[in-house]
């Protein structure tokens, strides 16, 4: 009650007090929203493109296939895109970059493999949707990333000049 009486003595009186209380309420609401989003995002583990433990492309692929077999599409999508990224690093297409995001992967790999830039961007979008957008993973999104991964695996095994060279000028999706 005393606080309310003192606010009447401020320049502007009750109008100033009302504006200050509204601003305080908005700041509190924003702080709660940010805190809840942070807690929701951090529960359940590390959602960077790569986790602290360094797994090979084959290990990420096997983990993704295990999740997919159980119908856990969100985790399957995360690990399958990690397999794609690790495959590109293992074959020398990309230099390893700790902390690389899915979007950075799409841009970097798209520059090295321009005929796959669209598919890489779609894969990054699927990863971001399930990781940050909190959308449920789908079998079709997982299959799209798995097809990209399989194409990259077969490409690295059949490119005569070695890793890091593009195999075809057109998108692999047109060949299917």
CSV table of N, CA and C in Angstrom, one decimal:
chain,number,residue,atom,x,y,z
A,1,UNK,N,0.8,-1.2,0.0
A,1,UNK,CA,0.0,0.0,0.0
A,1,UNK,C,0.9,1.3,0.0
A,2,UNK,N,1.9,1.2,0.8
A,2,UNK,CA,2.9,2.4,0.8
A,2,UNK,C,3.5,2.6,-0.5
A,3,UNK,N,3.9,1.5,-1.2
A,3,UNK,CA,4.5,1.6,-2.5
A,3,UNK,C,3.6,2.3,-3.5
A,4,UNK,N,2.3,2.0,-3.4
A,4,UNK,CA,1.3,2.6,-4.3
A,4,UNK,C,1.2,4.1,-4.0
A,5,UNK,N,1.2,4.4,-2.7
A,5,UNK,CA,1.1,5.9,-2.3
A,5,UNK,C,2.4,6.6,-2.8
A,6,UNK,N,3.5,6.0,-2.8
A,6,UNK,CA,4.7,6.7,-3.2
A,6,UNK,C,4.8,6.9,-4.7
A,7,UNK,N,4.2,5.9,-5.5
A,7,UNK,CA,4.1,6.1,-6.9
A,7,UNK,C,3.3,7.3,-7.3
A,8,UNK,N,2.4,7.7,-6.5
A,8,UNK,CA,1.5,8.8,-6.9
A,8,UNK,C,2.4,10.1,-6.9
A,9,UNK,N,3.5,10.1,-6.1
A,9,UNK,CA,4.3,11.3,-6.1
A,9,UNK,C,5.3,11.4,-7.3
A,10,UNK,N,5.4,10.3,-8.1
A,10,UNK,CA,6.3,10.4,-9.2
A,10,UNK,C,5.8,11.4,-10.3
A,11,UNK,N,6.7,11.9,-11.1
A,11,UNK,CA,6.2,12.8,-12.2
A,11,UNK,C,5.3,11.9,-13.1
A,12,UNK,N,4.1,12.4,-13.3
A,12,UNK,CA,3.2,11.7,-14.1
A,12,UNK,C,2.2,10.9,-13.3
A,13,UNK,N,2.5,10.7,-12.0
A,13,UNK,CA,1.6,10.1,-11.1
A,13,UNK,C,1.2,8.7,-11.4
A,14,UNK,N,-0.1,8.4,-11.4
A,14,UNK,CA,-0.5,7.0,-11.6
A,14,UNK,C,-0.3,6.5,-13.0
A,15,UNK,N,-0.2,7.4,-14.0
A,15,UNK,CA,0.1,7.0,-15.4
A,15,UNK,C,1.5,6.4,-15.5
A,16,UNK,N,2.5,7.0,-14.8
A,16,UNK,CA,3.8,6.5,-14.8
A,16,UNK,C,3.9,5.2,-14.1
A,17,UNK,N,3.2,5.1,-13.0
A,17,UNK,CA,3.2,3.8,-12.2
A,17,UNK,C,2.5,2.7,-13.0
A,18,UNK,N,1.5,3.0,-13.7
A,18,UNK,CA,0.8,2.0,-14.6
A,18,UNK,C,1.7,1.5,-15.7
A,19,UNK,N,2.4,2.4,-16.4
A,19,UNK,CA,3.3,2.1,-17.4
A,19,UNK,C,4.4,1.2,-16.9
A,20,UNK,N,5.0,1.6,-15.8
A,20,UNK,CA,6.1,0.8,-15.2
A,20,UNK,C,5.6,-0.6,-14.8
A,21,UNK,N,4.4,-0.7,-14.2
A,21,UNK,CA,3.9,-2.1,-13.8
A,21,UNK,C,3.7,-2.9,-15.1
A,22,UNK,N,3.1,-2.3,-16.1
A,22,UNK,CA,2.9,-3.0,-17.4
A,22,UNK,C,4.2,-3.5,-18.0
A,23,UNK,N,5.2,-2.6,-18.0
A,23,UNK,CA,6.6,-3.0,-18.5
A,23,UNK,C,7.2,-4.1,-17.7
A,24,UNK,N,7.0,-4.1,-16.4
A,24,UNK,CA,7.5,-5.1,-15.5
A,24,UNK,C,6.8,-6.4,-15.8
A,25,UNK,N,5.5,-6.4,-16.0
A,25,UNK,CA,4.7,-7.6,-16.3
A,25,UNK,C,5.2,-8.2,-17.6
A,26,UNK,N,5.4,-7.4,-18.6
A,26,UNK,CA,5.9,-7.9,-19.9
A,26,UNK,C,7.3,-8.5,-19.8
A,27,UNK,N,8.2,-7.8,-19.1
A,27,UNK,CA,9.5,-8.4,-18.9
A,27,UNK,C,9.5,-9.7,-18.2
A,28,UNK,N,8.6,-9.8,-17.2
A,28,UNK,CA,8.5,-11.1,-16.5
A,28,UNK,C,7.9,-12.2,-17.4
A,29,UNK,N,6.9,-11.8,-18.2
A,29,UNK,CA,6.4,-12.8,-19.1
A,29,UNK,C,7.4,-13.3,-20.2
A,30,UNK,N,8.2,-12.4,-20.7
A,30,UNK,CA,9.3,-12.7,-21.6
A,30,UNK,C,10.3,-13.6,-20.9
A,31,UNK,N,10.7,-13.3,-19.7
A,31,UNK,CA,11.7,-14.1,-19.0
A,31,UNK,C,11.2,-15.5,-18.8
A,32,UNK,N,9.9,-15.6,-18.4
A,32,UNK,CA,9.4,-17.0,-18.2
A,32,UNK,C,9.3,-17.7,-19.5
A,33,UNK,N,8.9,-17.1,-20.6
A,33,UNK,CA,8.9,-17.8,-21.9
A,33,UNK,C,10.3,-18.2,-22.3
A,34,UNK,N,11.3,-17.4,-22.2
A,34,UNK,CA,12.6,-17.8,-22.5
A,34,UNK,C,13.1,-18.9,-21.7
A,35,UNK,N,12.9,-18.8,-20.4
A,35,UNK,CA,13.3,-19.9,-19.5
A,35,UNK,C,12.6,-21.2,-19.8
A,36,UNK,N,11.3,-21.2,-20.0
A,36,UNK,CA,10.6,-22.4,-20.4
A,36,UNK,C,11.1,-23.0,-21.7
A,37,UNK,N,11.4,-22.2,-22.7
A,37,UNK,CA,11.9,-22.7,-24.0
A,37,UNK,C,13.3,-23.3,-23.8
A,38,UNK,N,14.1,-22.6,-23.0
A,38,UNK,CA,15.5,-23.1,-22.8
A,38,UNK,C,15.4,-24.5,-22.1
A,39,UNK,N,14.6,-24.6,-21.1
A,39,UNK,CA,14.4,-25.9,-20.3
A,39,UNK,C,13.9,-27.0,-21.3
A,40,UNK,N,12.9,-26.6,-22.1
A,40,UNK,CA,12.3,-27.6,-23.0
A,40,UNK,C,13.3,-28.0,-24.1
A,41,UNK,N,14.2,-27.1,-24.6
A,41,UNK,CA,15.1,-27.4,-25.6
A,41,UNK,C,16.3,-28.3,-25.0
A,42,UNK,N,16.7,-28.0,-23.8
A,42,UNK,CA,17.9,-28.7,-23.2
A,42,UNK,C,17.5,-30.0,-22.6
A,43,UNK,N,16.3,-30.3,-22.3
A,43,UNK,CA,16.0,-31.6,-21.7
A,43,UNK,C,16.2,-32.7,-22.8
A,44,UNK,N,16.7,-33.8,-22.4
A,44,UNK,CA,16.8,-34.9,-23.4
A,44,UNK,C,18.1,-34.9,-24.1
A,45,UNK,N,19.0,-34.0,-23.9
A,45,UNK,CA,20.3,-34.1,-24.4
A,45,UNK,C,20.8,-33.0,-25.3
A,46,UNK,N,21.9,-33.2,-25.9
A,46,UNK,CA,22.6,-32.3,-26.7
A,46,UNK,C,22.1,-32.3,-28.1
A,47,UNK,N,21.6,-31.2,-28.6
A,47,UNK,CA,21.1,-31.2,-30.0
A,47,UNK,C,21.9,-30.5,-31.0
A,48,UNK,N,23.2,-30.3,-30.7
A,48,UNK,CA,24.1,-29.8,-31.7
A,48,UNK,C,24.1,-30.8,-32.8
A,49,UNK,N,24.7,-30.4,-34.0
A,49,UNK,CA,24.8,-31.3,-35.1
A,49,UNK,C,25.6,-32.5,-34.6
A,50,UNK,N,26.7,-32.3,-33.9
A,50,UNK,CA,27.5,-33.4,-33.4
A,50,UNK,C,27.5,-33.3,-31.8
A,51,UNK,N,27.4,-34.4,-31.2
A,51,UNK,CA,27.5,-34.5,-29.8
A,51,UNK,C,28.9,-34.4,-29.3
A,52,UNK,N,29.2,-34.4,-28.0
A,52,UNK,CA,30.5,-34.4,-27.5
A,52,UNK,C,31.3,-35.6,-27.9
A,53,UNK,N,30.7,-36.8,-27.9
A,53,UNK,CA,31.4,-38.0,-28.3
A,53,UNK,C,31.5,-38.0,-29.8
A,54,UNK,N,32.6,-38.4,-30.3
A,54,UNK,CA,32.9,-38.4,-31.8
A,54,UNK,C,32.6,-39.8,-32.3
A,55,UNK,N,31.5,-39.9,-33.0
A,55,UNK,CA,31.1,-41.2,-33.6
A,55,UNK,C,31.5,-41.2,-35.1
A,56,UNK,N,31.7,-42.3,-35.7
A,56,UNK,CA,32.0,-42.4,-37.1
A,56,UNK,C,30.6,-42.3,-37.9
A,57,UNK,N,30.7,-42.1,-39.2
A,57,UNK,CA,29.5,-42.1,-40.0
A,57,UNK,C,28.8,-43.4,-39.9
A,58,UNK,N,29.5,-44.5,-39.9
A,58,UNK,CA,28.8,-45.8,-39.7
A,58,UNK,C,28.1,-46.0,-38.4
A,59,UNK,N,28.7,-45.5,-37.3
A,59,UNK,CA,28.1,-45.5,-36.0
A,59,UNK,C,26.8,-44.7,-35.9
A,60,UNK,N,26.9,-43.5,-36.5
A,60,UNK,CA,25.7,-42.6,-36.5
A,60,UNK,C,24.6,-43.3,-37.4
A,61,UNK,N,25.0,-43.9,-38.5
A,61,UNK,CA,24.1,-44.5,-39.4
A,61,UNK,C,23.4,-45.7,-38.7
A,62,UNK,N,24.2,-46.5,-38.0
A,62,UNK,CA,23.6,-47.7,-37.3
A,62,UNK,C,22.7,-47.2,-36.2
A,63,UNK,N,23.0,-46.1,-35.5
A,63,UNK,CA,22.2,-45.6,-34.4
A,63,UNK,C,20.9,-45.1,-35.0
A,64,UNK,N,21.0,-44.4,-36.2
A,64,UNK,CA,19.8,-43.9,-36.8
A,64,UNK,C,18.9,-45.0,-37.3
A,65,UNK,N,19.5,-46.1,-37.8
A,65,UNK,CA,18.6,-47.2,-38.2
A,65,UNK,C,18.0,-47.9,-37.1
A,66,UNK,N,18.6,-48.0,-35.9
A,66,UNK,CA,18.0,-48.5,-34.7
A,66,UNK,C,16.8,-47.7,-34.3
A,67,UNK,N,17.0,-46.4,-34.3
A,67,UNK,CA,15.8,-45.5,-33.9
A,67,UNK,C,14.7,-45.6,-34.9
A,68,UNK,N,15.1,-45.7,-36.2
A,68,UNK,CA,14.0,-45.8,-37.3
A,68,UNK,C,13.3,-47.1,-37.1
A,69,UNK,N,14.0,-48.2,-36.8
A,69,UNK,CA,13.3,-49.5,-36.6
A,69,UNK,C,12.3,-49.4,-35.5
A,70,UNK,N,12.5,-48.6,-34.5
A,70,UNK,CA,11.6,-48.4,-33.4
A,70,UNK,C,10.5,-47.4,-33.6
A,71,UNK,N,10.6,-46.7,-34.8
A,71,UNK,CA,9.7,-45.7,-35.1
A,71,UNK,C,10.0,-44.3,-34.4
A,72,UNK,N,11.2,-44.2,-33.9
A,72,UNK,CA,11.5,-42.9,-33.2
A,72,UNK,C,12.2,-42.0,-34.3
A,73,UNK,N,11.4,-41.4,-35.1
A,73,UNK,CA,11.8,-40.6,-36.3
A,73,UNK,C,12.6,-39.4,-35.9
A,74,UNK,N,12.3,-38.8,-34.8
A,74,UNK,CA,13.1,-37.5,-34.5
A,74,UNK,C,14.5,-37.9,-34.2
A,75,UNK,N,14.8,-38.8,-33.4
A,75,UNK,CA,16.2,-39.2,-33.1
A,75,UNK,C,16.9,-39.8,-34.3
A,76,UNK,N,16.1,-40.6,-35.1
A,76,UNK,CA,16.6,-41.2,-36.4
A,76,UNK,C,17.1,-40.1,-37.3
A,77,UNK,N,16.3,-39.0,-37.5
A,77,UNK,CA,16.6,-37.9,-38.4
A,77,UNK,C,17.9,-37.2,-37.9
A,78,UNK,N,18.0,-37.0,-36.6
A,78,UNK,CA,19.2,-36.3,-36.0
A,78,UNK,C,20.5,-37.1,-36.3
A,79,UNK,N,20.4,-38.4,-36.1
A,79,UNK,CA,21.6,-39.3,-36.2
A,79,UNK,C,21.9,-39.5,-37.7
A,80,UNK,N,20.9,-39.5,-38.6
A,80,UNK,CA,21.2,-39.8,-40.0
A,80,UNK,C,21.8,-38.6,-40.6
A,81,UNK,N,21.4,-37.3,-40.2
A,81,UNK,CA,22.1,-36.2,-40.7
A,81,UNK,C,23.5,-36.1,-40.2
A,82,UNK,N,23.7,-36.5,-39.0
A,82,UNK,CA,25.1,-36.5,-38.4
A,82,UNK,C,25.9,-37.5,-39.2
A,83,UNK,N,25.3,-38.6,-39.6
A,83,UNK,CA,26.0,-39.6,-40.5
A,83,UNK,C,26.4,-38.9,-41.8
A,84,UNK,N,25.5,-38.2,-42.4
A,84,UNK,CA,25.8,-37.5,-43.6
A,84,UNK,C,27.0,-36.5,-43.4
A,85,UNK,N,27.0,-35.7,-42.4
A,85,UNK,CA,28.0,-34.8,-42.1
A,85,UNK,C,29.4,-35.5,-41.9
A,86,UNK,N,29.3,-36.6,-41.1
A,86,UNK,CA,30.6,-37.3,-40.8
A,86,UNK,C,31.1,-38.0,-42.1
A,87,UNK,N,30.2,-38.5,-42.9
A,87,UNK,CA,30.6,-39.1,-44.2
A,87,UNK,C,31.3,-38.1,-45.0
A,88,UNK,N,30.8,-36.9,-45.1
A,88,UNK,CA,31.5,-35.8,-45.9
A,88,UNK,C,32.8,-35.4,-45.3
A,89,UNK,N,32.9,-35.5,-44.0
A,89,UNK,CA,34.2,-35.2,-43.4
A,89,UNK,C,35.2,-36.4,-43.6
A,90,UNK,N,34.7,-37.6,-43.4
A,90,UNK,CA,35.6,-38.8,-43.6
A,90,UNK,C,36.1,-38.9,-45.0
A,91,UNK,N,35.3,-38.5,-46.0
A,91,UNK,CA,35.8,-38.7,-47.4
A,91,UNK,C,36.5,-37.4,-47.9
A,92,UNK,N,36.7,-36.4,-47.0
A,92,UNK,CA,37.5,-35.3,-47.4
A,92,UNK,C,36.7,-34.2,-48.2
A,93,UNK,N,35.4,-34.3,-48.3
A,93,UNK,CA,34.6,-33.3,-49.0
A,93,UNK,C,34.6,-32.1,-48.2
A,94,UNK,N,34.5,-32.2,-46.8
A,94,UNK,CA,34.4,-31.1,-45.9
A,94,UNK,C,35.6,-31.3,-44.9
A,95,UNK,N,36.1,-30.2,-44.4
A,95,UNK,CA,37.0,-30.3,-43.3
A,95,UNK,C,36.2,-30.4,-42.0
A,96,UNK,N,36.6,-31.1,-41.0
A,96,UNK,CA,35.9,-31.2,-39.8
A,96,UNK,C,35.8,-29.8,-39.1
A,97,UNK,N,34.6,-29.5,-38.6
A,97,UNK,CA,34.4,-28.2,-38.0
A,97,UNK,C,33.6,-28.4,-36.8
A,98,UNK,N,34.2,-28.4,-35.6
A,98,UNK,CA,33.5,-28.5,-34.3
A,98,UNK,C,32.4,-27.4,-34.2
A,99,UNK,N,31.2,-27.8,-33.8
A,99,UNK,CA,30.1,-26.9,-33.6
A,99,UNK,C,29.4,-26.5,-34.8
A,100,UNK,N,29.7,-27.2,-35.9
A,100,UNK,CA,29.0,-26.9,-37.2
A,100,UNK,C,27.5,-27.2,-37.0
A,101,UNK,N,26.7,-26.2,-37.5
A,101,UNK,CA,25.2,-26.4,-37.5
A,101,UNK,C,24.7,-27.1,-38.7
A,102,UNK,N,23.5,-27.5,-38.7
A,102,UNK,CA,22.9,-28.2,-39.9
A,102,UNK,C,22.9,-27.2,-41.1
A,103,UNK,N,22.6,-26.0,-40.8
A,103,UNK,CA,22.6,-25.0,-41.9
A,103,UNK,C,24.0,-24.8,-42.5
A,104,UNK,N,24.9,-24.7,-41.6
A,104,UNK,CA,26.3,-24.5,-42.1
A,104,UNK,C,26.7,-25.8,-42.9
A,105,UNK,N,26.3,-26.9,-42.5
A,105,UNK,CA,26.6,-28.2,-43.2
A,105,UNK,C,26.0,-28.0,-44.6
A,106,UNK,N,24.8,-27.6,-44.7
A,106,UNK,CA,24.1,-27.5,-46.0
A,106,UNK,C,24.8,-26.5,-46.9
A,107,UNK,N,25.2,-25.4,-46.4
A,107,UNK,CA,25.9,-24.4,-47.2
A,107,UNK,C,27.3,-24.9,-47.6
A,108,UNK,N,28.1,-25.4,-46.6
A,108,UNK,CA,29.4,-25.9,-46.9
A,108,UNK,C,29.4,-27.0,-47.9
A,109,UNK,N,28.6,-28.0,-47.7
A,109,UNK,CA,28.5,-29.2,-48.5
A,109,UNK,C,27.9,-28.8,-49.9
A,110,UNK,N,26.9,-27.9,-49.9
A,110,UNK,CA,26.3,-27.4,-51.1
A,110,UNK,C,27.3,-26.7,-52.0
A,111,UNK,N,28.3,-26.0,-51.4
A,111,UNK,CA,29.3,-25.4,-52.2
A,111,UNK,C,30.3,-26.4,-52.8
A,112,UNK,N,30.6,-27.5,-52.1
A,112,UNK,CA,31.4,-28.5,-52.6
A,112,UNK,C,30.7,-29.4,-53.5
A,113,UNK,N,29.4,-29.6,-53.3
A,113,UNK,CA,28.6,-30.5,-54.2
A,113,UNK,C,27.4,-29.8,-54.6
A,114,UNK,N,27.5,-28.8,-55.6
A,114,UNK,CA,26.4,-28.0,-55.9
A,114,UNK,C,25.2,-28.7,-56.5
A,115,UNK,N,25.4,-29.9,-57.1
A,115,UNK,CA,24.3,-30.6,-57.6
A,115,UNK,C,23.4,-31.2,-56.5
A,116,UNK,N,23.9,-31.2,-55.3
A,116,UNK,CA,23.2,-31.8,-54.1
A,116,UNK,C,22.7,-30.7,-53.1
A,117,UNK,N,22.9,-29.4,-53.5
A,117,UNK,CA,22.6,-28.3,-52.6
A,117,UNK,C,21.2,-28.3,-52.1
A,118,UNK,N,20.3,-28.6,-53.0
A,118,UNK,CA,18.9,-28.6,-52.7
A,118,UNK,C,18.5,-29.7,-51.7
A,119,UNK,N,19.0,-30.9,-51.9
A,119,UNK,CA,18.8,-32.0,-51.0
A,119,UNK,C,19.4,-31.8,-49.6
A,120,UNK,N,20.6,-31.2,-49.6
A,120,UNK,CA,21.3,-30.9,-48.4
A,120,UNK,C,20.5,-29.8,-47.6
A,121,UNK,N,20.0,-28.8,-48.2
A,121,UNK,CA,19.2,-27.8,-47.6
A,121,UNK,C,17.9,-28.4,-47.0
A,122,UNK,N,17.3,-29.3,-47.7
A,122,UNK,CA,16.1,-30.0,-47.2
A,122,UNK,C,16.4,-30.8,-46.0
A,123,UNK,N,17.5,-31.5,-46.0
A,123,UNK,CA,17.9,-32.3,-44.9
A,123,UNK,C,18.2,-31.5,-43.7
A,124,UNK,N,18.9,-30.3,-43.9
A,124,UNK,CA,19.1,-29.4,-42.8
A,124,UNK,C,17.8,-28.9,-42.2
A,125,UNK,N,16.9,-28.6,-43.1
A,125,UNK,CA,15.5,-28.1,-42.6
A,125,UNK,C,14.8,-29.1,-41.8
A,126,UNK,N,14.9,-30.4,-42.2
A,126,UNK,CA,14.3,-31.5,-41.5
A,126,UNK,C,14.9,-31.6,-40.1
A,127,UNK,N,16.2,-31.5,-40.0
A,127,UNK,CA,17.0,-31.6,-38.7
A,127,UNK,C,16.5,-30.5,-37.8
A,128,UNK,N,16.5,-29.3,-38.4
A,128,UNK,CA,16.1,-28.1,-37.6
A,128,UNK,C,14.7,-28.2,-37.1
A,129,UNK,N,13.8,-28.7,-38.0
A,129,UNK,CA,12.4,-28.8,-37.6
A,129,UNK,C,12.2,-29.7,-36.4
A,130,UNK,N,12.9,-30.8,-36.4
A,130,UNK,CA,12.7,-31.8,-35.2
A,130,UNK,C,13.5,-31.4,-34.0
A,131,UNK,N,14.6,-30.7,-34.2
A,131,UNK,CA,15.4,-30.3,-33.1
A,131,UNK,C,15.0,-29.0,-32.4
A,132,UNK,N,14.8,-28.0,-33.2
A,132,UNK,CA,14.5,-26.7,-32.6
A,132,UNK,C,13.1,-26.3,-32.8
A,133,UNK,N,12.4,-26.7,-33.8
A,133,UNK,CA,11.0,-26.4,-34.1
A,133,UNK,C,10.1,-27.3,-33.3
A,134,UNK,N,10.6,-28.3,-32.7
A,134,UNK,CA,9.8,-29.2,-31.8
A,134,UNK,C,8.7,-29.9,-32.6
A,135,UNK,N,9.0,-30.1,-33.9
A,135,UNK,CA,8.0,-30.8,-34.7
A,135,UNK,C,8.4,-32.3,-34.7
A,136,UNK,N,7.4,-33.2,-34.8
A,136,UNK,CA,7.7,-34.6,-34.7
A,136,UNK,C,8.3,-35.0,-36.0
A,137,UNK,N,9.3,-36.0,-35.9
A,137,UNK,CA,9.9,-36.5,-37.1
A,137,UNK,C,9.0,-37.4,-37.8
A,138,UNK,N,9.2,-37.5,-39.1
A,138,UNK,CA,8.4,-38.4,-40.0
A,138,UNK,C,9.2,-39.4,-40.7
A,139,UNK,N,8.6,-40.4,-41.1
A,139,UNK,CA,9.3,-41.5,-41.9
A,139,UNK,C,9.8,-40.9,-43.2
A,140,UNK,N,9.0,-40.0,-43.8
A,140,UNK,CA,9.4,-39.5,-45.1
A,140,UNK,C,10.6,-38.6,-45.0
A,141,UNK,N,10.6,-37.8,-43.9
A,141,UNK,CA,11.8,-36.9,-43.7
A,141,UNK,C,13.1,-37.8,-43.5
A,142,UNK,N,12.9,-38.8,-42.7
A,142,UNK,CA,14.0,-39.7,-42.4
A,142,UNK,C,14.5,-40.4,-43.7
A,143,UNK,N,13.5,-40.8,-44.5
A,143,UNK,CA,13.9,-41.5,-45.7
A,143,UNK,C,14.6,-40.6,-46.7
A,144,UNK,N,14.2,-39.4,-46.8
A,144,UNK,CA,14.9,-38.4,-47.6
A,144,UNK,C,16.3,-38.2,-47.2
A,145,UNK,N,16.6,-38.1,-45.9
A,145,UNK,CA,18.0,-38.0,-45.5
A,145,UNK,C,18.7,-39.3,-45.7
A,146,UNK,N,18.1,-40.4,-45.4
A,146,UNK,CA,18.7,-41.7,-45.7
A,146,UNK,C,19.1,-41.9,-47.1
A,147,UNK,N,18.2,-41.5,-48.0
A,147,UNK,CA,18.5,-41.6,-49.5
A,147,UNK,C,19.7,-40.7,-49.8
A,148,UNK,N,19.8,-39.5,-49.3
A,148,UNK,CA,20.9,-38.7,-49.5
A,148,UNK,C,22.2,-39.3,-48.9
A,149,UNK,N,22.1,-39.9,-47.8
A,149,UNK,CA,23.3,-40.5,-47.2
A,149,UNK,C,23.7,-41.7,-48.0
A,150,UNK,N,22.8,-42.5,-48.5
A,150,UNK,CA,23.2,-43.7,-49.3
A,150,UNK,C,23.8,-43.2,-50.6
A,151,UNK,N,23.3,-42.1,-51.2
A,151,UNK,CA,23.9,-41.6,-52.4
A,151,UNK,C,25.3,-41.1,-52.2
A,152,UNK,N,25.5,-40.4,-51.1
A,152,UNK,CA,26.9,-40.0,-50.7
A,152,UNK,C,27.8,-41.1,-50.5
A,153,UNK,N,27.3,-42.2,-49.9
A,153,UNK,CA,28.2,-43.4,-49.6
A,153,UNK,C,28.6,-44.0,-50.9
A,154,UNK,N,27.6,-44.2,-51.8
A,154,UNK,CA,27.9,-44.9,-53.1
A,154,UNK,C,28.8,-44.0,-53.9
A,155,UNK,N,28.6,-42.7,-53.9
A,155,UNK,CA,29.4,-41.7,-54.6
A,155,UNK,C,30.9,-41.8,-54.2
A,156,UNK,N,31.1,-41.9,-52.9
A,156,UNK,CA,32.5,-41.9,-52.4
A,156,UNK,C,33.2,-43.2,-52.7
A,157,UNK,N,32.4,-44.3,-52.9
A,157,UNK,CA,33.0,-45.5,-53.3
A,157,UNK,C,33.2,-45.7,-54.8
A,158,UNK,N,32.5,-44.9,-55.6
A,158,UNK,CA,32.7,-45.0,-57.0
A,158,UNK,C,33.3,-43.9,-57.8
A,159,UNK,N,33.6,-42.8,-57.1
A,159,UNK,CA,34.3,-41.7,-57.8
A,159,UNK,C,35.7,-42.1,-58.1
A,160,UNK,N,36.1,-42.1,-59.4
A,160,UNK,CA,37.4,-42.5,-59.8
A,160,UNK,C,38.5,-41.6,-59.3
A,161,UNK,N,38.3,-40.3,-59.2
A,161,UNK,CA,39.4,-39.4,-58.8
A,161,UNK,C,39.6,-39.3,-57.3
A,162,UNK,N,38.7,-40.0,-56.5
A,162,UNK,CA,38.9,-40.0,-55.1
A,162,UNK,C,37.8,-39.1,-54.4
A,163,UNK,N,37.9,-39.0,-53.1
A,163,UNK,CA,36.9,-38.2,-52.4
A,163,UNK,C,37.1,-36.7,-52.7
A,164,UNK,N,36.0,-36.0,-52.6
A,164,UNK,CA,36.0,-34.6,-52.8
A,164,UNK,C,35.7,-34.1,-54.2
A,165,UNK,N,35.5,-35.0,-55.1
A,165,UNK,CA,35.2,-34.7,-56.5
A,165,UNK,C,33.7,-35.1,-56.7
A,166,UNK,N,33.0,-34.2,-57.5
A,166,UNK,CA,31.7,-34.5,-57.8
A,166,UNK,C,31.5,-35.6,-58.9
A,167,UNK,N,30.5,-36.4,-58.7
A,167,UNK,CA,30.4,-37.5,-59.6
A,167,UNK,C,29.5,-37.2,-60.8
A,168,UNK,N,28.5,-36.4,-60.6
A,168,UNK,CA,27.5,-36.1,-61.7
A,168,UNK,C,27.1,-34.6,-61.6
A,169,UNK,N,26.8,-34.1,-62.8
A,169,UNK,CA,26.4,-32.7,-62.8
A,169,UNK,C,24.9,-32.5,-62.3
A,170,UNK,N,24.1,-33.5,-62.3
A,170,UNK,CA,22.7,-33.4,-62.0
A,170,UNK,C,22.4,-33.9,-60.6
A,171,UNK,N,21.2,-33.6,-60.1
A,171,UNK,CA,20.8,-34.0,-58.8
A,171,UNK,C,20.5,-35.5,-58.9
A,172,UNK,N,20.9,-36.2,-57.9
A,172,UNK,CA,20.7,-37.7,-57.8
A,172,UNK,C,19.3,-38.0,-57.8
A,173,UNK,N,18.4,-37.1,-57.3
A,173,UNK,CA,17.0,-37.4,-57.1
A,173,UNK,C,16.4,-37.7,-58.5
A,174,UNK,N,16.9,-37.1,-59.5
A,174,UNK,CA,16.3,-37.2,-60.9
A,174,UNK,C,16.7,-38.6,-61.4
A,175,UNK,N,17.7,-39.2,-60.9
A,175,UNK,CA,18.1,-40.5,-61.4
A,175,UNK,C,17.2,-41.7,-60.9
A,176,UNK,N,16.7,-41.5,-59.7
A,176,UNK,CA,15.9,-42.5,-59.1
A,176,UNK,C,14.8,-42.9,-60.1
